Amino acid sequence: MTMATSSHLYAQSADLVLCDRLAADPADPDKPADVKGVAEIAKGDVATAIKFCRTASGGSRRALYQLGRALAANGQGADAVAAWRKAADKGSSSAMVELGVMYGTGAGVARDEPQARKLLERAAEAGNPRGISNLAALSGGGGAPSDPVRARALLAKGAESNAEAQYQLGMMLSEGLGGAKDDVAARALFEKAAAQNHAGALERMGAFAQAGRGGAADKTVAKSYYEKAAALGDDDAKAALKRLECPYVLKDKRGNVVSNLCF
């Protein structure tokens, strides 16, 4: 009996490992630190992810959330919603975000803004950065958070361990939203997120190093950060690199930038 139970637990653990490998969300706070995650589940991995995540989902809310991701990638929207609802009931803040976005936009379910707000608030209170940013978008029409003080406090919870929260809180500190402006603290947060290969944070570190905001100015270091961000697809970093290489700017009569000149 003991051996059977032990074997069952090992099988469950192996299923979860494979579920994580194929379907983990890089931004999920439930994701173990040693699991990289995938922004999108590869088409060839979808069926396998559904198989292993379904088996692992009996004992893991993370696997339930990841099962929802795999089902959604397979075009099984209703099944994905069902999995996310179960995961959200078990406390998965990422599942709450997925459902909140769906209710907020009416994608796949009837639009229900009060329900969207309720789910995103739960995710935000749990420290989920995507919950905070989507709640801000729902409240403020995609601009600044309608309650920046509260948003800043919520982000501070997530910033203890999450790169996206570190980046977003750094942005608020650098702009003085929801409290005092603090370039030194913002730079420290960007540096933490950049160390985790967060593209936006890498770009901001480049900008701060170039301008000497919150610390020493160093164009060589700035270029290095820009290059890393650009390699991850950040358009602002690509533009910054072009400006570094071609510092002379042509403007039209209205002062709009037309192009950069290289010599």
Tab-separated table of N, CA, C and O in Angstrom, residues 22 41-54 67 70 73-74 76:
chain	number	residue	atom	x	y	z
A	22	LEU	N	5.795	22.410	-20.496
A	22	LEU	CA	5.108	22.694	-21.759
A	22	LEU	C	4.150	23.877	-21.692
A	22	LEU	O	3.911	24.529	-22.717
A	41	ILE	N	2.059	28.389	-25.893
A	41	ILE	CA	2.324	26.954	-25.978
A	41	ILE	C	2.514	26.576	-27.444
A	41	ILE	O	1.682	26.905	-28.294
A	42	ALA	N	3.615	25.902	-27.745
A	42	ALA	CA	3.894	25.483	-29.118
A	42	ALA	C	2.783	24.559	-29.622
A	42	ALA	O	2.283	23.716	-28.877
A	43	LYS	N	2.408	24.728	-30.894
A	43	LYS	CA	1.327	23.924	-31.464
A	43	LYS	C	1.570	22.429	-31.290
A	43	LYS	O	0.654	21.671	-30.968
A	44	GLY	N	2.800	22.015	-31.504
A	44	GLY	CA	3.118	20.601	-31.394
A	44	GLY	C	3.078	20.063	-29.975
A	44	GLY	O	3.084	18.841	-29.772
A	45	ASP	N	3.023	20.977	-28.990
A	45	ASP	CA	3.021	20.572	-27.579
A	45	ASP	C	1.637	20.606	-26.941
A	45	ASP	O	1.471	20.170	-25.804
A	46	VAL	N	0.664	21.152	-27.668
A	46	VAL	CA	-0.653	21.394	-27.056
A	46	VAL	C	-1.303	20.107	-26.548
A	46	VAL	O	-1.745	20.027	-25.393
A	47	ALA	N	-1.386	19.093	-27.403
A	47	ALA	CA	-2.054	17.844	-27.001
A	47	ALA	C	-1.353	17.191	-25.813
A	47	ALA	O	-2.008	16.704	-24.882
A	48	THR	N	-0.031	17.206	-25.836
A	48	THR	CA	0.739	16.614	-24.730
A	48	THR	C	0.543	17.421	-23.449
A	48	THR	O	0.419	16.850	-22.356
A	49	ALA	N	0.509	18.748	-23.584
A	49	ALA	CA	0.292	19.611	-22.416
A	49	ALA	C	-1.072	19.339	-21.795
A	49	ALA	O	-1.201	19.254	-20.562
A	50	ILE	N	-2.089	19.207	-22.639
A	50	ILE	CA	-3.436	18.912	-22.124
A	50	ILE	C	-3.426	17.594	-21.343
A	50	ILE	O	-3.981	17.494	-20.243
A	51	LYS	N	-2.751	16.591	-21.891
A	51	LYS	CA	-2.700	15.269	-21.241
A	51	LYS	C	-2.063	15.344	-19.862
A	51	LYS	O	-2.653	14.897	-18.865
A	52	PHE	N	-0.861	15.923	-19.782
A	52	PHE	CA	-0.150	15.925	-18.508
A	52	PHE	C	-0.736	16.926	-17.515
A	52	PHE	O	-0.774	16.655	-16.310
A	53	CYS	N	-1.183	18.071	-18.011
A	53	CYS	CA	-1.774	19.063	-17.104
A	53	CYS	C	-3.100	18.570	-16.539
A	53	CYS	O	-3.425	18.831	-15.376
A	54	ARG	N	-3.864	17.850	-17.360
A	54	ARG	CA	-5.134	17.308	-16.863
A	54	ARG	C	-4.895	16.318	-15.723
A	54	ARG	O	-5.580	16.338	-14.699
A	67	LEU	N	-3.665	23.941	-17.587
A	67	LEU	CA	-4.585	23.163	-18.408
A	67	LEU	C	-5.492	24.110	-19.189
A	67	LEU	O	-5.749	23.894	-20.385
A	70	ALA	N	-3.605	25.460	-22.110
A	70	ALA	CA	-3.466	24.464	-23.179
A	70	ALA	C	-4.785	24.272	-23.926
A	70	ALA	O	-4.803	24.167	-25.160
A	73	ALA	N	-5.343	27.202	-26.166
A	73	ALA	CA	-4.463	27.106	-27.338
A	73	ALA	C	-4.988	26.087	-28.339
A	73	ALA	O	-4.679	26.159	-29.528
A	74	ASN	N	-5.801	25.155	-27.855
A	74	ASN	CA	-6.373	24.115	-28.710
A	74	ASN	C	-7.737	24.521	-29.253
A	74	ASN	O	-8.415	23.706	-29.889
A	76	GLN	N	-10.389	25.199	-27.450
A	76	GLN	CA	-11.471	24.719	-26.592
A	76	GLN	C	-11.790	25.778	-25.538
A	76	GLN	O	-11.504	25.627	-24.356
